[in-house]
Coordinates of C-alpha atoms and ligand atoms in Angstrom, one line a residue:
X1 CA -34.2 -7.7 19.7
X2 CA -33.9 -10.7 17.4
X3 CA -33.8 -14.4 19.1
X4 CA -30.8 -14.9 19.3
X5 CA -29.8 -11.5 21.4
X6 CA -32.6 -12.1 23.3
X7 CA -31.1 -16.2 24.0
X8 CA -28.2 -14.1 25.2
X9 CA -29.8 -12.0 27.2
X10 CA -32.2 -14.4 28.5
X11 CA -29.2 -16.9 29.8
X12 CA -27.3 -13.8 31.4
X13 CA -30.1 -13.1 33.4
X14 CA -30.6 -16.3 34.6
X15 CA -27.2 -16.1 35.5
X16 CA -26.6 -12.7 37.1
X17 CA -28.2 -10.3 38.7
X18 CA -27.6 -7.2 36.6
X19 CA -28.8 -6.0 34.0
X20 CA -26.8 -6.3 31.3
X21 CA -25.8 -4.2 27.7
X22 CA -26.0 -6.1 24.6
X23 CA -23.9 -5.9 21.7
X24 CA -24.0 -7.1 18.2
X25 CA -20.1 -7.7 16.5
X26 CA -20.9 -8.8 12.8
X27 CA -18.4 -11.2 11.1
X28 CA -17.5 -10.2 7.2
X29 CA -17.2 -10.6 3.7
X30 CA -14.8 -10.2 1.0
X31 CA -15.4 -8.9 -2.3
X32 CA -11.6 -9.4 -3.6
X33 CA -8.1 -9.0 -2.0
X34 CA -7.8 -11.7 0.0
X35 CA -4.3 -12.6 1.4
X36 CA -2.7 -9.1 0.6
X37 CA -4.0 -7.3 4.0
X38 CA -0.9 -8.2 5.4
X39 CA 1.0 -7.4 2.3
X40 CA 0.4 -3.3 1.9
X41 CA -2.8 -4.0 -0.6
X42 CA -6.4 -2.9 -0.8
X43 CA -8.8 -5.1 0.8
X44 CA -12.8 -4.8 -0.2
X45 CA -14.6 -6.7 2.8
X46 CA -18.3 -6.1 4.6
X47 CA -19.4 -6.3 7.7
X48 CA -23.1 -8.9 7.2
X49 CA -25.6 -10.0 9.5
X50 CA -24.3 -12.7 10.8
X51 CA -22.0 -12.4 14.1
X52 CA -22.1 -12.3 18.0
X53 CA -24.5 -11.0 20.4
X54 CA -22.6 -10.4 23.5
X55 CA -24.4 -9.6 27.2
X56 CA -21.7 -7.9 29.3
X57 CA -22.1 -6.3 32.9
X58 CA -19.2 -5.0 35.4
X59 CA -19.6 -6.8 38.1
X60 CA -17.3 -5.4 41.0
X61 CA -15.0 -8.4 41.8
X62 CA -12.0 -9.8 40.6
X63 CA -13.3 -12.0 38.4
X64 CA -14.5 -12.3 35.1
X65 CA -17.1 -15.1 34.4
X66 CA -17.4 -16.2 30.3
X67 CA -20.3 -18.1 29.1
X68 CA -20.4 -19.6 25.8
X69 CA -24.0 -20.0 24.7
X70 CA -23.0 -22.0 21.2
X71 CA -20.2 -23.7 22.8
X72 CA -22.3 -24.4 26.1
X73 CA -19.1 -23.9 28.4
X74 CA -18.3 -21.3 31.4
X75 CA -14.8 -20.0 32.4
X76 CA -14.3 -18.2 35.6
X77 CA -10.8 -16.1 35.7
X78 CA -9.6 -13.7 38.1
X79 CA -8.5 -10.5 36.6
X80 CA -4.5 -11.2 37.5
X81 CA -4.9 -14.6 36.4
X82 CA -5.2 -14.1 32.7
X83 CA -3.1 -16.9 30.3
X84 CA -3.5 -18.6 27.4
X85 CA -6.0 -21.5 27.0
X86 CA -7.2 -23.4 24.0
X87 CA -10.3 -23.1 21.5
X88 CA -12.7 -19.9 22.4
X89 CA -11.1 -19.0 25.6
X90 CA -8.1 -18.0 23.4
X91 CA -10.2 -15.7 21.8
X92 CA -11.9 -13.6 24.5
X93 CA -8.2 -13.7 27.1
X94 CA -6.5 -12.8 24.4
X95 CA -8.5 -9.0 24.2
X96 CA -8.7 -9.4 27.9
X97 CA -5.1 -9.6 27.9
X98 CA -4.5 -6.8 25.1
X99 CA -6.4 -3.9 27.5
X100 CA -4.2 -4.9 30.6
X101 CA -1.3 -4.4 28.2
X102 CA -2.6 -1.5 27.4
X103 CA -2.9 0.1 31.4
X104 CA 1.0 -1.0 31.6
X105 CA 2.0 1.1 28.2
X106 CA -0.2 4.2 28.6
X107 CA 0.2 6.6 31.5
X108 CA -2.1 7.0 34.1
X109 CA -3.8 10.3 33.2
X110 CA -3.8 10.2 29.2
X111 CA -7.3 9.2 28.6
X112 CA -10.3 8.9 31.7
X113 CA -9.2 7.5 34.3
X114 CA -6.4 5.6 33.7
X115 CA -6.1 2.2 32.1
X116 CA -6.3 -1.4 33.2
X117 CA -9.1 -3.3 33.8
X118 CA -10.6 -2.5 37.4
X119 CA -12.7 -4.9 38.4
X120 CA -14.0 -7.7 36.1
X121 CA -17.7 -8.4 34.3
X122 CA -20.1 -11.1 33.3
X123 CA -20.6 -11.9 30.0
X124 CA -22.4 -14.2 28.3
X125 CA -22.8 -14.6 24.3
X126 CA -23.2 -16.3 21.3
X127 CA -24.3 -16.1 17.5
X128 CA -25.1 -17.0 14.0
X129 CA -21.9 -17.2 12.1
X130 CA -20.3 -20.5 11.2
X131 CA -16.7 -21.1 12.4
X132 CA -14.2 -22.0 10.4
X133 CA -16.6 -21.2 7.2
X134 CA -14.1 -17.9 6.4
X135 CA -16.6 -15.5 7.2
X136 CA -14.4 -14.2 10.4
X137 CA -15.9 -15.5 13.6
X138 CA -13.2 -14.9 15.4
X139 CA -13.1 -10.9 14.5
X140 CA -16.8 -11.0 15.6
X141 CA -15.8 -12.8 19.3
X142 CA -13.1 -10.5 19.3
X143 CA -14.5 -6.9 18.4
X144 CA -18.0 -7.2 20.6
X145 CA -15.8 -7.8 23.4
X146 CA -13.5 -5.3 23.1
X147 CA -16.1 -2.8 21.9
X148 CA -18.0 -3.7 25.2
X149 CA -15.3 -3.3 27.6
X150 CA -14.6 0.0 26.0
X151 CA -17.7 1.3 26.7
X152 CA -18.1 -0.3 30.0
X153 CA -14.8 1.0 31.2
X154 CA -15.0 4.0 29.7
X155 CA -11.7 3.7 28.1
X156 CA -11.8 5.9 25.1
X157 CA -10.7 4.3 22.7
X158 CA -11.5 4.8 18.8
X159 CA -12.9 1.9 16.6
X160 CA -9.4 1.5 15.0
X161 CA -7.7 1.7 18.2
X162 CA -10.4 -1.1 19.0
X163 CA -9.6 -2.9 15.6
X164 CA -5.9 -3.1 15.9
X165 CA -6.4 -4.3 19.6
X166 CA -8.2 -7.1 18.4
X167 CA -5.9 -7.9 15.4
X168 CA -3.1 -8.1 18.4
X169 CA -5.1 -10.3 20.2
X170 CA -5.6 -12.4 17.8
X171 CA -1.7 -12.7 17.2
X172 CA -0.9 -13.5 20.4
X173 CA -3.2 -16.3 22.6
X174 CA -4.7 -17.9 19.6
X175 CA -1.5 -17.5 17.1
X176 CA -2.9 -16.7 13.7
X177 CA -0.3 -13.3 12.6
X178 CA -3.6 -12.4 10.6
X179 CA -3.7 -9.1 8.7
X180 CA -6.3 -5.9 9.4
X181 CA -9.0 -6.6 7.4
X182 CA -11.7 -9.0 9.4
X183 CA -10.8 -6.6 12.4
X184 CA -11.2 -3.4 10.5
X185 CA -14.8 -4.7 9.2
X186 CA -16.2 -5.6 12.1
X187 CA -15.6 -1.9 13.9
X188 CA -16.1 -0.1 10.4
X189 CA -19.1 -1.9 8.9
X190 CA -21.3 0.3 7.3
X191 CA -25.2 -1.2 5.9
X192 CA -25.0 -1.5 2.3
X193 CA -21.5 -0.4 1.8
X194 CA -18.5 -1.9 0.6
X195 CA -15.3 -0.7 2.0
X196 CA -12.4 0.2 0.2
X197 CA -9.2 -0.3 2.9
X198 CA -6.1 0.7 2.2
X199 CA -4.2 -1.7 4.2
X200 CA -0.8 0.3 4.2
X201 CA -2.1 3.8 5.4
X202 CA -5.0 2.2 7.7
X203 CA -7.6 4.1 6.0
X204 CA -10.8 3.8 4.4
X205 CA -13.6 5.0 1.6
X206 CA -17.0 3.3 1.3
X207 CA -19.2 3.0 -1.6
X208 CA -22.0 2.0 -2.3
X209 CA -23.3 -1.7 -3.4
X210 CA -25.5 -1.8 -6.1
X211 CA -26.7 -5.2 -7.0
X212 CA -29.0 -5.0 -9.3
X213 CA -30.6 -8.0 -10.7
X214 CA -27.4 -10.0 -9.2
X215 CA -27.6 -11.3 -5.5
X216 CA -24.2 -12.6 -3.3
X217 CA -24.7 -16.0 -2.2
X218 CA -22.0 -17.9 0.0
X219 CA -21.6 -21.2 -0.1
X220 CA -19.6 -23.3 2.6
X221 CA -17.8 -26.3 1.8
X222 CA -18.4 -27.4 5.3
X223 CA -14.7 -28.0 5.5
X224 CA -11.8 -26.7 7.8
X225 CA -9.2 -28.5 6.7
X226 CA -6.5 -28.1 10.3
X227 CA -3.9 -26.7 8.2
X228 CA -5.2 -23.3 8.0
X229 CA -3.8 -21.5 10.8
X230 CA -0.4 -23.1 11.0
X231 CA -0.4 -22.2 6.8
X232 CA -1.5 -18.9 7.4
X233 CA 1.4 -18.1 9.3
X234 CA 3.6 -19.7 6.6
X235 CA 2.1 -18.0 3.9
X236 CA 3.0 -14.9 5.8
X237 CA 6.5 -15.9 6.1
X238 CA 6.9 -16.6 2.3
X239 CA 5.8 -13.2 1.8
X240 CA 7.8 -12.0 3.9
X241 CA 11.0 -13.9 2.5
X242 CA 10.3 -12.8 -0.9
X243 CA 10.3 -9.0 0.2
X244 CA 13.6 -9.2 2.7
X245 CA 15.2 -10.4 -1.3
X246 CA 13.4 -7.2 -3.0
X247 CA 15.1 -5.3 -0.4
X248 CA 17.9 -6.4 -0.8
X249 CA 18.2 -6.2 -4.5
X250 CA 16.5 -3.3 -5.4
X251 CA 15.6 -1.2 -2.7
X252 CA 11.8 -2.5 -2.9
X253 CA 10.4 -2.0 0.4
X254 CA 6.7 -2.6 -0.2
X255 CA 4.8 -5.2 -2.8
X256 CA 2.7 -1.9 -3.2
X257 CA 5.9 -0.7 -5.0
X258 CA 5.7 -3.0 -7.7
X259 CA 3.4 -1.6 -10.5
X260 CA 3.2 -4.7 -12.7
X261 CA 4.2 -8.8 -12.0
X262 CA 7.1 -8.2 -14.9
X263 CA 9.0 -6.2 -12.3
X264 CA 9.4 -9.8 -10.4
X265 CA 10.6 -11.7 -13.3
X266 CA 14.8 -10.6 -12.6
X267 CA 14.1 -12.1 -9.0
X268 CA 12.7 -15.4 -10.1
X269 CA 16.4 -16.8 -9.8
X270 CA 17.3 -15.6 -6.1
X271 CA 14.0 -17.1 -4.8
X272 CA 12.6 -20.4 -3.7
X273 CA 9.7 -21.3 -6.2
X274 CA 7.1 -20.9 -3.8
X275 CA 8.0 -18.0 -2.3
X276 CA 8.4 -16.1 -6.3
X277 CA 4.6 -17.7 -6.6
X278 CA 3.3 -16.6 -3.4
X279 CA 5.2 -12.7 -4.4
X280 CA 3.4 -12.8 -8.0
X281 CA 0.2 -13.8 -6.5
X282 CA 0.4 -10.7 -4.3
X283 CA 1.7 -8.3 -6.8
X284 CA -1.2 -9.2 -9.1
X285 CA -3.7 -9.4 -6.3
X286 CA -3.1 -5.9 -5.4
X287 CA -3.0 -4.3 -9.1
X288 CA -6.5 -6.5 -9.6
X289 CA -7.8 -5.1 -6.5
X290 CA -7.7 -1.6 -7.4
X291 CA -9.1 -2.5 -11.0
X292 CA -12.0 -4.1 -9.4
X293 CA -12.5 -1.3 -7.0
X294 CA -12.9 1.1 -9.8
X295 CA -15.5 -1.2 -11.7
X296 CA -17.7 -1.7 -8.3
X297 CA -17.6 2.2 -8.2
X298 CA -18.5 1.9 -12.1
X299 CA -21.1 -0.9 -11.5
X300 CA -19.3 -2.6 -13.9
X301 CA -20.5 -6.0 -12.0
X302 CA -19.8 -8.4 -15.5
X303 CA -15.7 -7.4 -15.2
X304 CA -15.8 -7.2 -11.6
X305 CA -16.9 -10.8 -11.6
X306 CA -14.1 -12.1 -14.0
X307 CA -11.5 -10.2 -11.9
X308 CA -13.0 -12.3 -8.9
X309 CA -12.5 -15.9 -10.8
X310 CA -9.2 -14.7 -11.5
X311 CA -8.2 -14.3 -7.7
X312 CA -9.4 -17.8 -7.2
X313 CA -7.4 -18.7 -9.6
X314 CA -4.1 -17.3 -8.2
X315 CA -5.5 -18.5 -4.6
X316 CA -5.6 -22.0 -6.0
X317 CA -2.4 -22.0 -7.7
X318 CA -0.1 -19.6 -6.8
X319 CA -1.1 -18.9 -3.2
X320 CA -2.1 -22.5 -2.9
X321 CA -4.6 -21.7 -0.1
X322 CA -7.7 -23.4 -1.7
X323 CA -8.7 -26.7 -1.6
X324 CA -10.8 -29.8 -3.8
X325 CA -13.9 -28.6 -2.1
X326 CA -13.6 -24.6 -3.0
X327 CA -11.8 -25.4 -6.4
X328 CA -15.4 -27.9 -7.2
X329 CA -18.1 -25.1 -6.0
X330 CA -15.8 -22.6 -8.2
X331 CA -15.8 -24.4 -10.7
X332 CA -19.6 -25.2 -10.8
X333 CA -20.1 -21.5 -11.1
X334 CA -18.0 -20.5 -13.8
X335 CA -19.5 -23.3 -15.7
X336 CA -23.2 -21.5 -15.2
X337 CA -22.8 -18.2 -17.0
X338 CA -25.4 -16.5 -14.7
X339 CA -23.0 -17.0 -12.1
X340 CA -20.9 -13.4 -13.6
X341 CA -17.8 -14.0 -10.3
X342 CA -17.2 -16.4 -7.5
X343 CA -14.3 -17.4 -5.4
X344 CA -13.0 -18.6 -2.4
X345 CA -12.9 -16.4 0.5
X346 CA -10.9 -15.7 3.4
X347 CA -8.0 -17.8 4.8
X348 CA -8.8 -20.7 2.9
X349 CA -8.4 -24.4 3.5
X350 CA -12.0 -24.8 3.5
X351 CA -14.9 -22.3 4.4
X352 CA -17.0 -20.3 1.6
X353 CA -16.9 -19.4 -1.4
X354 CA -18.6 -16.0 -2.8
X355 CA -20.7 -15.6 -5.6
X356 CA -22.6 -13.1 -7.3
X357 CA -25.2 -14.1 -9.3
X358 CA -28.4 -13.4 -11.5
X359 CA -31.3 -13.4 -9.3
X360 CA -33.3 -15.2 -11.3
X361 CA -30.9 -17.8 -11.5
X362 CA -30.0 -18.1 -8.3
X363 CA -32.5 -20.7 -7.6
X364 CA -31.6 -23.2 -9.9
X365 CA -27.9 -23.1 -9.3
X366 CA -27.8 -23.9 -5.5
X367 CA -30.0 -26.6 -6.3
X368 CA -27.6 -27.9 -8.7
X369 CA -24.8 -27.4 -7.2
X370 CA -25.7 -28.4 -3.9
X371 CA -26.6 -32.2 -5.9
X372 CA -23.2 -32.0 -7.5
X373 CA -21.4 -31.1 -4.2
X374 CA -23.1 -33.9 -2.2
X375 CA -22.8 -37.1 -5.2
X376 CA -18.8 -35.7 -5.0
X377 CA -18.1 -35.1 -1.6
X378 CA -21.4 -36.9 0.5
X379 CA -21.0 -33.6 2.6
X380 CA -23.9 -31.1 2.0
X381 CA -23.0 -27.8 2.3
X382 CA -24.4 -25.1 3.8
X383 CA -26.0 -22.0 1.5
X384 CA -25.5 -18.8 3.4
X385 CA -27.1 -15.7 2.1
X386 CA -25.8 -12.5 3.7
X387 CA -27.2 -8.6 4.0
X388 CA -24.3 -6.1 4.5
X389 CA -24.6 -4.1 8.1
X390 CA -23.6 -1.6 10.0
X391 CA -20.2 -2.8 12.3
X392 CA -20.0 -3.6 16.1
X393 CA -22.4 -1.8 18.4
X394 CA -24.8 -1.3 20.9
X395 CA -28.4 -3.2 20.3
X396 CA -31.2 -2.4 22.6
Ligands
GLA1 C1 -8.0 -14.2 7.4 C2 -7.3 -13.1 8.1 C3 -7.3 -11.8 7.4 C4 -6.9 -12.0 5.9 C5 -7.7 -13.2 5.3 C6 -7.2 -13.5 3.9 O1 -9.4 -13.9 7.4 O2 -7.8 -12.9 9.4 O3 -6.4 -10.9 8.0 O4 -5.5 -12.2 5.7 O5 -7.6 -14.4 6.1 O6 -7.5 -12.5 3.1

């Protein structure tokens, strides 16, 4: 057990008299396809080693007591009193919330013994992953607990069952309409792998990562600029917009449909200019994600890289989800040319950026650009390196 499972475990005991089950729920990386989860493409994320540890235990009473180790705060709520709330308590209601949906829609006798939560549990947890640094703390919170009352409950359900709970959850209490993908990679992580989701069938290959020589480093801005959720859900919109007109139009009923960004051009009139941007950043997104999936199967790292400064590129000005902070560390790398790909990653407005670079060089270039980034913004940032693991489960 590491120290930080073992904080967990250590403050739940202290706490409760069970004995509890630990869990680990890793949060994720992104190789390339970011913002087209929720757009029919191909997303390439990892689960890492950095998540939540979560301590859960039924406890036979009404009411479910929360303790946030990092957060250093406690929430007692009975079982039938379940609403939304702000910050982290968003978070864990919201799953809370999604399994006593779950007993209303599913009948009695289809799976166990029947839904709905019976009782409620103690729980205590915490981690190592960085909010708002776009490395999905939120689909770690959310996928240890869900995974935990699973098990604990016995309810039966299967890790994408588990995943698209979560994703729900995370639409409703908290608010963020996010797509699959930071869901799908915290139940489906596999050590060493990347995988290859197909975001309009649900489905997934792996393959195997094969650095060698090159090492991925993230890098966070220490930023979270407060207009990424409300931006994500506008983002969403615009896409959504822009597809309604392709309908209507031309019969288009998926940006999958679209086999290069040409195809957009006789549209460019009937839309509003951000919306044709945000469409052409997701038509190209998705054609460059299945290019880059092919060269990662290749080990073609040296293209694979250039396809990932190109997504920044269409992040920054197309999607316009990056930020001064992301657009300076990414530009710091492609000025290094040991530094083969790097980008911003995950909703944007701040967090990380990803890069893959010579090992050799690695060194050298955080130092440098960690003096750049501080003389620019007087904010040092935070170097996170990451090894790829297996996805929620049960730690001893
Ligand atoms: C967030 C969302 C994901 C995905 C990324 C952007 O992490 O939770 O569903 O849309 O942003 O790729």
């Amino acid at each position: 057990m590491n120290t930080i499972a073992s904080k967990v475990n250590d403050i739940f005991k202290e706490n409760f008299s069970s004995t509890p089950h630990l869990y680990y729920s890793p949060g994720r990386i992104n190789f390339i396809g970011e913002h087209i989860d929720y757009n029919d493409g191909f997303v390439m994320p990892a689960a890492i080693d950095k998540g939540v540890y979560y301590a859960i235990a039924l406890n036979n009473t009404d009411e479910i007591n929360f303790h946030s180790v990092d957060f250093d705060e406690k929430l007692t709520v009975n079982i039938r009193d379940i609403k939304k709330m702000t910050g982290w308590k968003n978070y864990v209601l919201s799953v809370v919330n999604e399994f006593l949906i779950k007993g209303l829609e599913l009948p009695f006798s289809t799976r166990g013994e029947g839904l709905g939560l019976r009782g409620g549990f103690d729980c205590v947890f915490g981690g190592n992953i960085a909010n708002g640094a776009g490395i999905s703390s939120s689909a770690a919170v959310e996928g240890g607990l869900a995974f935990g009352i699973n098990e604990l409950f016995k309810f039966g359900f299967n890790r994408k069952e588990l995943a698209l709970l979560c994703q729900r959850a995370e639409h409703n209490f908290p608010g963020v309409m996010c797509g699959i993908m930071d869901q799908y990679a915290n139940m489906f992580g596999k050590k060493d792998h990347v995988i290859l989701l197909d975001c309009r069938s649900i489905e997934h290959q792996y393959f195997p990562l094969k650095l060698e020589g090159y090492e991925i480093v993230l890098i966070n801005t220490k930023v979270h600029h407060s207009l990424a959720s409300s931006e994500y859900n506008v983002r969403r919109k615009q896409c959504e917009e822009g597809l309604e007109i392709l309908k209507k139009e031309k019969g288009i009923n998926s940006f999958r449909d679209i086999k290069i960004p040409e195809e957009l051009l006789p549209f460019k009139d009937k839309m509003a200019d951000k919306v044709y941007d945000r469409c052409k950043y997701v038509v190209e997104e998705i054609i460059r994600t299945q290019q880059a999936a092919k060269l990662l199967q290749q080990n073609n790292l040296i293209e694979f890289g250039k396809l990932m400064f190109e997504t920044h590129d269409g992040l920054s000005k197309l999607y316009e989800v990056s930020c001064k902070e992301l657009d300076f560390l990414v530009e710091k790398a492609r000025e290094n040319k040991d530094v083969i790909g790097a980008r911003m990653m995950g909703g944007g407005f701040g967090g990380c950026t990803i890069n893959i670079i010579k090992k050799e060089s690695v060194k050298d270039f955080l130092s440098e650009t960690t003096i750049a980034y501080q003389k620019k913004f007087q904010i040092d940032p935070e170097i996170i390196e990451v090894g790829i693991e297996n996805g929620t489960r049960e730690i001893i």
